[in-house]
XYZ file of C-alpha atoms in Angstrom:
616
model
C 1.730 -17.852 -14.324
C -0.984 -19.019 -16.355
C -2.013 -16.587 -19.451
C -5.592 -16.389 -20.192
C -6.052 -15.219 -23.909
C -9.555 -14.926 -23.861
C -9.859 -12.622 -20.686
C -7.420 -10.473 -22.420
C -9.423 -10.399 -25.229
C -12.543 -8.615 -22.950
C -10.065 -5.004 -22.758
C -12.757 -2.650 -23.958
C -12.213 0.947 -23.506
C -14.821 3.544 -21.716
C -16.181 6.308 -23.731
C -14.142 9.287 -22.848
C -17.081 11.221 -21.622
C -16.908 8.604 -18.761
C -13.485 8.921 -18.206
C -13.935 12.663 -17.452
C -16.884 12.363 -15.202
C -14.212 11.462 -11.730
C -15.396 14.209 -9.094
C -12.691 12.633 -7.424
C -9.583 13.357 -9.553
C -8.460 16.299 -11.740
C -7.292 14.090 -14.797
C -8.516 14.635 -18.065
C -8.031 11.253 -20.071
C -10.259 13.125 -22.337
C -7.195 15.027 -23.486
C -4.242 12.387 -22.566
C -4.415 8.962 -20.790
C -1.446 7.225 -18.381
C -1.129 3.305 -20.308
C 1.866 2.191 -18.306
C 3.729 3.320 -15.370
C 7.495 3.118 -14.157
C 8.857 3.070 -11.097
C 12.321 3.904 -9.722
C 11.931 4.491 -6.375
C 14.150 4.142 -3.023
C 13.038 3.157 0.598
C 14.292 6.087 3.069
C 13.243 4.631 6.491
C 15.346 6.810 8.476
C 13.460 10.135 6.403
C 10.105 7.939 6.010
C 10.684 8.602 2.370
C 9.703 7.196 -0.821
C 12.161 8.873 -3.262
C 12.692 8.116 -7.206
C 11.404 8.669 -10.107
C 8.062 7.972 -11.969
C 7.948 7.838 -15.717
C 4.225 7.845 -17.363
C 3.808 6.224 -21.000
C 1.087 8.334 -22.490
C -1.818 8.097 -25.155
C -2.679 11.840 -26.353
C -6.247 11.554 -27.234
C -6.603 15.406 -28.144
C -3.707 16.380 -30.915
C -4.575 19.825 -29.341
C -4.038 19.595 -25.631
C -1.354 21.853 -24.005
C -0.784 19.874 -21.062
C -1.148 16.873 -18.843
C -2.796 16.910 -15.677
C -1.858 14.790 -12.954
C -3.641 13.559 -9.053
C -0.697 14.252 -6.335
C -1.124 14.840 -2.771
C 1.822 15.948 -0.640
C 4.827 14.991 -2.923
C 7.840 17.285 -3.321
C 8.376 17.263 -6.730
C 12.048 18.138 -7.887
C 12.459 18.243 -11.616
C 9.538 16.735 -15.069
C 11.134 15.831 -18.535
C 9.456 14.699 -21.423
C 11.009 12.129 -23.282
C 10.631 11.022 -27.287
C 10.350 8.514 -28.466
C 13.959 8.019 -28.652
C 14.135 8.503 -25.044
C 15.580 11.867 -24.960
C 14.755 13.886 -22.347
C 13.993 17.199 -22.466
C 12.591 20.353 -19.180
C 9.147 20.758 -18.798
C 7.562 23.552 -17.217
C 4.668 22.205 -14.308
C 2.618 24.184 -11.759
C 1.753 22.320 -8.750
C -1.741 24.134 -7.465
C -2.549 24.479 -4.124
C -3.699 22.065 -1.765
C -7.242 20.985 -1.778
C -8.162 18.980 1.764
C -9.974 16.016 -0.047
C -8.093 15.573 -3.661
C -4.747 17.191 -2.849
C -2.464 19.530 -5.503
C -3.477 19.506 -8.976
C 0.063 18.882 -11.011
C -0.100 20.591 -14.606
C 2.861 19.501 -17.013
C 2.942 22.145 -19.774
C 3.729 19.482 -22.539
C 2.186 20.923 -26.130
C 4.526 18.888 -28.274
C 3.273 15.616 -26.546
C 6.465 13.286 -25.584
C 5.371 9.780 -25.706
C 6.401 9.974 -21.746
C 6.741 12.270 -18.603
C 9.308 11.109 -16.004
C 9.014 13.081 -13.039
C 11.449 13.371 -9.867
C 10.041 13.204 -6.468
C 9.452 12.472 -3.132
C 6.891 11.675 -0.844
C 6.250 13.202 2.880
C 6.445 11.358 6.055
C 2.896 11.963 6.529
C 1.678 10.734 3.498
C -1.967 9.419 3.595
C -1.232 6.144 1.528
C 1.586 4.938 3.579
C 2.241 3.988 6.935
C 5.945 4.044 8.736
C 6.408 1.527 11.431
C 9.521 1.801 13.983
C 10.902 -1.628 14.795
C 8.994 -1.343 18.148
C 5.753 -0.866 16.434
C 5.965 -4.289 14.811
C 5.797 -7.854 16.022
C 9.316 -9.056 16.151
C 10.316 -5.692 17.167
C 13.683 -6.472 14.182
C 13.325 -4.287 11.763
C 11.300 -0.667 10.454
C 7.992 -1.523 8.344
C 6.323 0.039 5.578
C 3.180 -0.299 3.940
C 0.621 1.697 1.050
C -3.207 1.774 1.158
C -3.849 3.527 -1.812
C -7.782 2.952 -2.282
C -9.409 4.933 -2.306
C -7.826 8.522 -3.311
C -4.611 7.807 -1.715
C -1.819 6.259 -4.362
C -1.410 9.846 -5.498
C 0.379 10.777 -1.916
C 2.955 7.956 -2.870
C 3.000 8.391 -7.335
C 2.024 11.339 -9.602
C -0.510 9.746 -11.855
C -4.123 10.012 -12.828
C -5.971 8.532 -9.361
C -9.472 7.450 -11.225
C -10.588 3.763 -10.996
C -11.819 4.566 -14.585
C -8.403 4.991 -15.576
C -6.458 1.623 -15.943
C -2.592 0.799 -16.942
C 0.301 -1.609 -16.295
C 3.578 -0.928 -14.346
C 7.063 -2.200 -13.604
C 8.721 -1.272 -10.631
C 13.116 -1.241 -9.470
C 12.952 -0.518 -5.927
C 15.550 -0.631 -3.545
C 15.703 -1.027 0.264
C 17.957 -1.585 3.112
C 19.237 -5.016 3.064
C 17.253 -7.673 4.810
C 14.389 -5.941 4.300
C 12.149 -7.772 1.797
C 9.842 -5.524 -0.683
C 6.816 -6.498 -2.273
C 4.084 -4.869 -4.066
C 0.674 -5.468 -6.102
C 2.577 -7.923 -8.599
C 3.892 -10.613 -9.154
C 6.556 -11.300 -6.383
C 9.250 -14.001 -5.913
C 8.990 -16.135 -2.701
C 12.796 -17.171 -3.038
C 14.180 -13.180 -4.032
C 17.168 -12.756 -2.339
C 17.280 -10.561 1.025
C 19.765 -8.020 -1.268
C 18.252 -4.777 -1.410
C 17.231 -4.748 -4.810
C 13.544 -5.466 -6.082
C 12.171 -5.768 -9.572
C 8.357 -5.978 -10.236
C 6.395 -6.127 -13.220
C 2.275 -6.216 -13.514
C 1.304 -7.437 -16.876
C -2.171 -6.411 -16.541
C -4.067 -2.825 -16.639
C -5.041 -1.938 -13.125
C -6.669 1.047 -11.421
C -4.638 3.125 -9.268
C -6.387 1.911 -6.029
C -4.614 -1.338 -6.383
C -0.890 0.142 -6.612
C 0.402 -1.224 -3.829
C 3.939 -1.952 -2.288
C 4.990 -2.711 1.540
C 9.097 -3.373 2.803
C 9.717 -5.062 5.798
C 11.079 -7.504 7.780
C 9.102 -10.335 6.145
C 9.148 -14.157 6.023
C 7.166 -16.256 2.982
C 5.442 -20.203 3.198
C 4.175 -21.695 0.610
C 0.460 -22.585 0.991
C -0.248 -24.036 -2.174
C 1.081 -24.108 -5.882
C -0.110 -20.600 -6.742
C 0.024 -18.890 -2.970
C 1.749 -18.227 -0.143
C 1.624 -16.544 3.316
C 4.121 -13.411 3.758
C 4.207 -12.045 7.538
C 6.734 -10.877 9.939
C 8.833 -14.392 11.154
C 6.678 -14.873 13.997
C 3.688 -14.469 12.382
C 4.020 -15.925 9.330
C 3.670 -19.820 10.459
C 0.536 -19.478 12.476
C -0.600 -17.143 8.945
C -0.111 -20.334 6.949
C -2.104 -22.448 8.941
C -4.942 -20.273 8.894
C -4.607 -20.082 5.194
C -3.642 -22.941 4.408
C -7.039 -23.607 2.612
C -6.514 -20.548 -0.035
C -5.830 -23.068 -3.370
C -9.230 -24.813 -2.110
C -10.576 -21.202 -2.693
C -9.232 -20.323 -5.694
C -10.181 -24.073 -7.336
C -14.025 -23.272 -5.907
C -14.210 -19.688 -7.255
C -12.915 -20.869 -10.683
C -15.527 -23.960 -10.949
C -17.953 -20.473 -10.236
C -16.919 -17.419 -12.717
C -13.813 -18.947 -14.677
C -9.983 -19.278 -14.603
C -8.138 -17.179 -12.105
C -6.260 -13.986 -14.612
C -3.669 -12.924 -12.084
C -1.930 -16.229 -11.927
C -0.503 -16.042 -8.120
C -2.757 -15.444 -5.208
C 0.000 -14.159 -2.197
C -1.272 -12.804 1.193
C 0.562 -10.688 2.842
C -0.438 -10.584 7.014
C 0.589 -6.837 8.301
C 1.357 -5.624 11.338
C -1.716 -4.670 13.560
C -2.134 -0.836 12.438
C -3.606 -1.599 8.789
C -6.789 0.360 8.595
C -8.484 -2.287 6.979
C -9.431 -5.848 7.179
C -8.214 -6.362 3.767
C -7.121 -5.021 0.514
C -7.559 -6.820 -2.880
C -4.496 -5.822 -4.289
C -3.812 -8.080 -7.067
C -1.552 -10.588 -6.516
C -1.037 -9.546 -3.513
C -3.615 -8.779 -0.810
C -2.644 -7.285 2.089
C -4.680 -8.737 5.288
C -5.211 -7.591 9.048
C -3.289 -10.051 11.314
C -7.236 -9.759 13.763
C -8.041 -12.266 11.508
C -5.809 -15.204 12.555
C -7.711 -16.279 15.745
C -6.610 -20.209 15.212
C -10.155 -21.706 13.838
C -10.141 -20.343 10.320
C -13.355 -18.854 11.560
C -12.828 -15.156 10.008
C -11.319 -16.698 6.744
C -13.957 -14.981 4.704
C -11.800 -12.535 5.038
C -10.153 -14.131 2.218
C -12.996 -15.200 0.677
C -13.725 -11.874 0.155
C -10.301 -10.432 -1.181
C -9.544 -13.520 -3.419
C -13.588 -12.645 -4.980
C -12.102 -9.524 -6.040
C -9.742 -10.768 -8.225
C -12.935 -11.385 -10.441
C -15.126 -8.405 -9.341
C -13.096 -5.554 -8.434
C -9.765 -6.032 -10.279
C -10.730 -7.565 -13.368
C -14.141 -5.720 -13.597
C -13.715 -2.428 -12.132
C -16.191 0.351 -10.897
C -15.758 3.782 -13.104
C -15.884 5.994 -10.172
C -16.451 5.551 -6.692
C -19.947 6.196 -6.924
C -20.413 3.346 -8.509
C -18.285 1.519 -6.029
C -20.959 -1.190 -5.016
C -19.902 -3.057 -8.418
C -16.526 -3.583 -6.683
C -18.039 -4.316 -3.258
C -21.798 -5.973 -3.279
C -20.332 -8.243 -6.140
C -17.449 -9.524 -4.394
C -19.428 -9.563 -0.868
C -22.049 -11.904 -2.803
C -19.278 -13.860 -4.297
C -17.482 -14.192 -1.260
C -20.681 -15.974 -0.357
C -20.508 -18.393 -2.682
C -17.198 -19.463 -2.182
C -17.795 -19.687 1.636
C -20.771 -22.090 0.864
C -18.411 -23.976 -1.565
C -15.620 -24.269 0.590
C -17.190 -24.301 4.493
C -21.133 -25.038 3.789
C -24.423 -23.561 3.274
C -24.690 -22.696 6.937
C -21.730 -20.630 7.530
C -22.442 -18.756 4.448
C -26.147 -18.180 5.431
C -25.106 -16.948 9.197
C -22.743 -14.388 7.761
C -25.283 -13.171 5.171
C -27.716 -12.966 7.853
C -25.337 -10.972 10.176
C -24.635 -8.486 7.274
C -28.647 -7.705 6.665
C -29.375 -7.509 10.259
C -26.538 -4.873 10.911
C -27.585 -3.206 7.490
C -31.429 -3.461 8.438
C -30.217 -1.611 11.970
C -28.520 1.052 10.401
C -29.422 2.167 7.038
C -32.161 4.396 8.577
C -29.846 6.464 10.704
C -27.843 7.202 6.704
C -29.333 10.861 4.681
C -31.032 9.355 2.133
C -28.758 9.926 -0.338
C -26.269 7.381 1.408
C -28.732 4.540 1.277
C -28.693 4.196 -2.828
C -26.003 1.779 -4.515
C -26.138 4.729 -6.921
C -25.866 7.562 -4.829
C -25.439 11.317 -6.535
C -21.964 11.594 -6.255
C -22.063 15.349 -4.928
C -21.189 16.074 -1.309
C -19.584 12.173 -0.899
C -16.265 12.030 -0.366
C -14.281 8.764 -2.221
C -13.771 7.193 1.322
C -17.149 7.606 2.484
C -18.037 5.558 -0.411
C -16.926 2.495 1.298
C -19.920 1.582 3.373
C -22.251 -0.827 4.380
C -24.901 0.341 1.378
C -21.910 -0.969 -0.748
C -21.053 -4.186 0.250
C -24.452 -5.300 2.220
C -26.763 -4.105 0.168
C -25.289 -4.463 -3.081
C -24.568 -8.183 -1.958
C -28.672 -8.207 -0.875
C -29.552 -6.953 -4.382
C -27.621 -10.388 -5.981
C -28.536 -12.873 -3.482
C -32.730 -11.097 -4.812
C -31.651 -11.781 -8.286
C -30.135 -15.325 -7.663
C -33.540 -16.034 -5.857
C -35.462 -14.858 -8.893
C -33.907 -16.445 -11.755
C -32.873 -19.196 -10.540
C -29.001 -19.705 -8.915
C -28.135 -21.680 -12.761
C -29.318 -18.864 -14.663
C -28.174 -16.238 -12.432
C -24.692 -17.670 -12.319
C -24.352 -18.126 -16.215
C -25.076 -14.242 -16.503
C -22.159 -13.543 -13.685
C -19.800 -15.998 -15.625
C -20.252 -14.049 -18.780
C -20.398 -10.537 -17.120
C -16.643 -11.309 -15.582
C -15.252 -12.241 -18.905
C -17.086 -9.197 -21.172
C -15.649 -6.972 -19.077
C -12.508 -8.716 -17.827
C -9.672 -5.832 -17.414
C -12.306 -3.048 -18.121
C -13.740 0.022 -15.422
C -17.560 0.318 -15.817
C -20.111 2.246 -14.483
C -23.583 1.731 -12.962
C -25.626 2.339 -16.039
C -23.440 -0.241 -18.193
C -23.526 -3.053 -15.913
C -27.484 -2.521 -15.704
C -27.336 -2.198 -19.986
C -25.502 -5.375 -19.578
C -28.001 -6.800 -16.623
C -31.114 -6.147 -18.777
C -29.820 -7.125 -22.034
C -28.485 -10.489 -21.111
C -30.592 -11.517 -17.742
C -34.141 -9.816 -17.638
C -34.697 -9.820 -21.208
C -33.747 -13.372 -22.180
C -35.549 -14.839 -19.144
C -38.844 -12.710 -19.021
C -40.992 -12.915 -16.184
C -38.689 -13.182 -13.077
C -38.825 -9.867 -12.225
C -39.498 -6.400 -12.998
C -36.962 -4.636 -14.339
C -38.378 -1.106 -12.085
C -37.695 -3.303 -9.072
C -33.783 -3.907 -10.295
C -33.546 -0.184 -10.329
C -35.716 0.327 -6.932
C -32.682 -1.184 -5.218
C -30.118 0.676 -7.067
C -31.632 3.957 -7.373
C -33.826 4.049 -3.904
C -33.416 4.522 -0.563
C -33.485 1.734 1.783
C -33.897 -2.043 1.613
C -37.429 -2.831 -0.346
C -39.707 -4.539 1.607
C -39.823 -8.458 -0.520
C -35.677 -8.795 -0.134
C -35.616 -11.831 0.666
C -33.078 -13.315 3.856
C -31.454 -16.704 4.107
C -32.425 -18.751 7.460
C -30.482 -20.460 9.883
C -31.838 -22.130 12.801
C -28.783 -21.703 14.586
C -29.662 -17.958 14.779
C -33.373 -18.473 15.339
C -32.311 -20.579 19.019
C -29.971 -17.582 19.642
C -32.351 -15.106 19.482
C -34.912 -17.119 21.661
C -31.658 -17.761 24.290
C -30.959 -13.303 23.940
C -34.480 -12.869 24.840
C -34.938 -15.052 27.983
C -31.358 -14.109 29.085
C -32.308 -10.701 28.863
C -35.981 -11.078 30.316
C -34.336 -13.070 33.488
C -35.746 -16.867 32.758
C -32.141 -17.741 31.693
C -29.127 -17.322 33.478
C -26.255 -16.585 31.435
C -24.488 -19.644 32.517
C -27.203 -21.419 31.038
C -26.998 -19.901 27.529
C -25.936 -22.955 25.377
C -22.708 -21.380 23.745
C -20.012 -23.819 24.418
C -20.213 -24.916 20.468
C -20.866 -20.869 19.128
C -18.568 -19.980 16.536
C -17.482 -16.783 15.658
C -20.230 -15.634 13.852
C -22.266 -16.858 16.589
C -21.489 -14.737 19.173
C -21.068 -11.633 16.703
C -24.997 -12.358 16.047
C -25.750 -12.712 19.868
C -24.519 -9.666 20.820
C -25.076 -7.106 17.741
C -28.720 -7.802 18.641
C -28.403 -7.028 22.431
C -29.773 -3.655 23.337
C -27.429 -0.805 22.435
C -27.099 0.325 26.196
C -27.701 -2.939 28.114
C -28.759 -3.574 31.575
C -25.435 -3.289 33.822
C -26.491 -6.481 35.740
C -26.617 -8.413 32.401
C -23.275 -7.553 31.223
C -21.758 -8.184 34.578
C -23.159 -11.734 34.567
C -22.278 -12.497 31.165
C -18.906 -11.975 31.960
C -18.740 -13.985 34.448
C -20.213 -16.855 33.078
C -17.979 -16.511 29.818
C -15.303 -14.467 30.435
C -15.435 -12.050 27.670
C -13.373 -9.357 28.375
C -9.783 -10.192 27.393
C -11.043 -11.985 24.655
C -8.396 -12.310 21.789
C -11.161 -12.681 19.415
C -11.368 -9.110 17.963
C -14.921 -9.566 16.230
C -15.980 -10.624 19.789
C -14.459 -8.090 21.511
C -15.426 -5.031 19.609
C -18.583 -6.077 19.690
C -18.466 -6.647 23.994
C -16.492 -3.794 24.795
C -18.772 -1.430 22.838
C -21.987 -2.862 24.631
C -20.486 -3.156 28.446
C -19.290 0.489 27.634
C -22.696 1.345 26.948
C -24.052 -0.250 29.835
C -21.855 1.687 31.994
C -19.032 -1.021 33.334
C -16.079 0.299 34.585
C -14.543 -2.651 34.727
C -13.931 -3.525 31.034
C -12.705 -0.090 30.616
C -9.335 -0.856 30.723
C -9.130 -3.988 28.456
C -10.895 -1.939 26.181
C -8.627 0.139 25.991
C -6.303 -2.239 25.214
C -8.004 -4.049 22.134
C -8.864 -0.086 20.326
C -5.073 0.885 20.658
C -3.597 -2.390 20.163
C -5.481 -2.494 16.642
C -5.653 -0.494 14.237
C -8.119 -1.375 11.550
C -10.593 0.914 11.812
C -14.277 -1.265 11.484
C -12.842 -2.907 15.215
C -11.229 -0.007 16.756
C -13.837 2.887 15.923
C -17.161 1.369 17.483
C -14.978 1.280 20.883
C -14.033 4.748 20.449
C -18.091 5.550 19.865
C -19.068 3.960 22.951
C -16.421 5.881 25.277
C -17.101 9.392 23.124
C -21.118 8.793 24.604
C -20.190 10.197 27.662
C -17.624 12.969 29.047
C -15.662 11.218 31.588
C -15.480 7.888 28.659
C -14.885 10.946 26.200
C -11.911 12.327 28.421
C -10.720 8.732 29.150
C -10.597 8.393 25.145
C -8.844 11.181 24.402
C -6.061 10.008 26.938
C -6.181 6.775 25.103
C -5.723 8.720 22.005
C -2.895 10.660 22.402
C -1.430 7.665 24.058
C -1.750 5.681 20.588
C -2.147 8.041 18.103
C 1.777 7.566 16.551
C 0.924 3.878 15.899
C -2.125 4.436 13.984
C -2.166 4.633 10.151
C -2.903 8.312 8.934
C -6.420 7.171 8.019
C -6.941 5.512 11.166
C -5.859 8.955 12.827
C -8.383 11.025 10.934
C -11.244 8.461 11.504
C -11.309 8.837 15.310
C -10.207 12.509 15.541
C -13.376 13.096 14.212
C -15.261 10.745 16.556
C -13.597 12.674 19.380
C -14.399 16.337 17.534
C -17.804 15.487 17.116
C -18.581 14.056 20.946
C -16.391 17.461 22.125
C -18.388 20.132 20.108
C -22.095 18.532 21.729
């Protein structure tokens, strides 16, 4: 591990009327803030069953508050002692408040003579929202029971009391033990060579948000792919993860010669099984990755492009709340750009920029107009409906403007510096604009107005002059889509032997949503699409020949939304059958067929698809 004294030195602390402002938690870090967290916890696979212990280290910012109040959802909580600083332990009284749907049980700790910690006694619920139980049949080598966290966005306090706020940032070490030959990891770092003995020590130097608390146990393998990362993945996955990844100290080196020395010194992936909800998740030193991305080519390894850019904007710069999310999101999406182009070349980075703004350009309309700011008001949006498109694709849009205007040199030396003034800090919208115009517009004058900067962050839509990368590639695919689809090209004759991924993803996002029957069927044919083991592909085929009214794919279909689970290529699929009743009544079958290997986000996610196309 590499230590980086002058990151260290960026720790600044938000004003404490920020740190109140969460609409998403009920801590007050006005009165007493969480530093460091402790972990003692057992993994009950039988009982699906975290169970331990978690003991909070505490700064008491009011000499006058009566209590602290901690973010919980679901947990059975058996006994709270505060300890002195001697460590002795002594009852406190708590009140757990009832559930709310959205944030969960408020947990108030009566604590008036403020111990320098709380340990609390608990469990979590088989249901929890951040974690996921996986039978041995439900995972890839079929061996052993699997278990996993996704704590972002709201979720880590179903799994640990603690304050859930992104503004709210501390360090943790972790005992956990486990049935033996099951290997446990979590968002630290983690030995490759740890011995299979049921007994798992962690330790994470640096202050992170809850979101990025993260552990997973399992029957999992480790390869090296490079001095500072490895692959771990179930033992049949794991080799065909390391060749896809084998390229991640190539991505590290490029995103360092970008923004500056990597903080977290190891970069591990770990592949799950097929029901994580999400493509990714930028836990540090650690990210946990959907296995849909290992299609053989290294064609969807922006994937980790993507999670490694977090380790500079996300984890070591941090949105306040998750309004502000798009700092987290349209940064890293933009610097996941750059390290594509470094890495793979200008055009793969311009064809996936260009797929983003097309898909964004598509939909953005259909959002309430609240949706469609970077900066939306924060009332009436839940934390996970903060994670959308606006964030990543237009926040990303927004950067790839400013690059444009200033210059990529200038432009990059601001990014540089922003990373390392706020390294290991949780801002909000308003600061990193403070910072913007202080130390972009106003020492290069002229480039652009500072009104339009806050047009894109403070307005609905996309405005009008942002600008889009080209790529001829795209330009002969759209001329091939239109003469397919007007009938002066067969779709044998479509020249798509060399398409990439991305390729075909842009062919058919831009097909009509309900295409002609005729066309579908012929494509088909000529390139045998259905079956595909390309998930980008597929979701993006099934959803259309659905649409179009084929029968015939119904039942592959079926196959790719209930064979995986992460939610951006499962959901669409779901869409496209909910349309009509008899694909409606065919998904609900699906459903219920699936529904126990789903994560409990996952679950919730189509439910409401199928609620929504049952109450028209």
């Amino acid at each position: 591990m590499r230590v980086i004294p002058a990151l260290a030195l960026g720790a600044l602390v938000l004003p404490l009327s920020a740190l109140a402002a969460d609409p998403h938690s009920y801590a007050q870090p006005g009165q007493v803030r969480v530093t460091h967290l402790d972990l003692e916890l057992a993994v009950d696979f039988p009982h699906k069953a975290l169970e331990g212990q978690a003991t909070l280290t505490l700064d008491w910012k009011n000499p006058k508050a009566p209590s602290l109040v901690l973010d919980t959802r679901d947990l059975k909580i058996a006994k709270v002692e505060g300890l002195d600083a001697a460590g002795r332990a002594t009852a406190l009284k708590f009140a757990l408040a009832p559930r709310d749907k959205e944030l969960g049980s408020k947990l108030t700790i009566q604590a008036p003579r403020h111990p320098a910690k709380v340990r609390i006694a608990y469990a979590t619920v088989p249901a929890a929202s951040g974690l996921q139980w996986l039978t041995p049949a439900q995972t890839a080598d079929k061996k052993l029971p699997f278990m996993f966290s996704q704590s972002e966005s709201i979720h880590a306090r179903s799994w640990v009391p603690l304050q859930d706020s992104p503004a709210i940032r501390f360090t943790y070490s972790a005992h956990v033990t486990a049935p033996k030959d099951v290997r446990v990891v979590m968002s630290a770092l983690n030995d490759a060579r740890h011995p299979l003995d049921g007994d798992f020590r962690f330790d994470q130097p640096h202050p992170i948000p809850s979101y990025l608390l993260a552990i997973a146990a399992g029957d999992i393998a480790v390869k090296e792919t490079g001095p500072r990362s490895a692959v771990y993945a179930e033992p049949s996955v794991a080799g065909k993860a390391a060749h896809e990844f084998e390229d991640t100290e190539k991505l590290i080196e490029a995103t360092e010669k970008l923004y500056g020395p990597y903080a977290w010194g190891r970069y591990d992936i770990l592949v799950l099984p097929p029901s994580f909800p999400y493509g990714g998740m930028e836990n540090p030193n650690m990210t946990f990755a959907t296995p849909t991305v290992l299609v053989g080519d290294k064609s969807l390894v922006s994937l980790v492009s993507h999670e490694l850019a977090h380790s500079w904007s996300g984890n070591l710069v941090t949105a306040a709340s998750w309004r502000d999310i798009w700092l987290n999101e349209g940064f890293t999406t933009y610097v996941q750009g750059r390290i594509t182009e470094a890495v793979y070349g200008k055009v793969l980075a311009d064809e996936e920029a260009l797929l983003s703004a097309r898909a964004l350009q598509k939909s953005i309309g259909q959002m309430p107009a609240n949706s469609q700011k970077l900066a939306p008001d924060p009332r009436g949006v839940g934390a996970d409906d903060s994670l959308s498109d606006v964030a990543y694709d237009k926040g990303s849009w927004f950067l790839r403007t400013l690059e444009q205007r200033f210059g990529r040199e200038t432009f990059d030396t601001w990014l540089k510096a922003y990373f390392h003034r706020h390294a290991f800090t949780s801002i909000t919208t308003e600061q990193m604009l403070d910072d913007m115009k202080a130390n972009l517009f106003d020492t290069h004058p002229g480039k652009m107005d500072w009104a339009q900067a806050k047009a894109w962050v403070y307005q609905s839509g996309i405005p009008a002059d942002a600008p889009l990368p080209t790529s001829a590639r795209f330009d002969a695919i759209d001329k091939e889509r239109a003469a397919f689809l007007a009938g002066t090209l067969d779709a044998s004759e479509l020249d798509a032997k060399g398409w990439n991924t991305q390729e075909w993803m842009y062919f058919l996002d831009r097909l009509p949503d309900a295409p002609p029957l005729s066309k579908m069927r012929q494509l088909d044919a000529a390139w045998h699409l259905t079956g595909t083991p390309n998930a980008e592909i597929g979701m993006r085929w099934y959803s259309h020949a659905i649409a179009a009214g084929d029968k015939a794919v119904w039942e592959d279909a079926r196959e790719h939304m209930t064979r995986i689970g992460r939610m951006y290529l499962t959901l669409p699929v779901y869409k496209a059958f909910a349309a009509t009743p008899e694909g409606l009544a065919y998904a609900k079958a699906a459903y219920a067929r699936a529904k126990d290997g789903y994560h409990p986000m996952t679950q919730g996610a189509i439910e409401s698809i199928l609620a929504k196309a049952s109450s028209k």
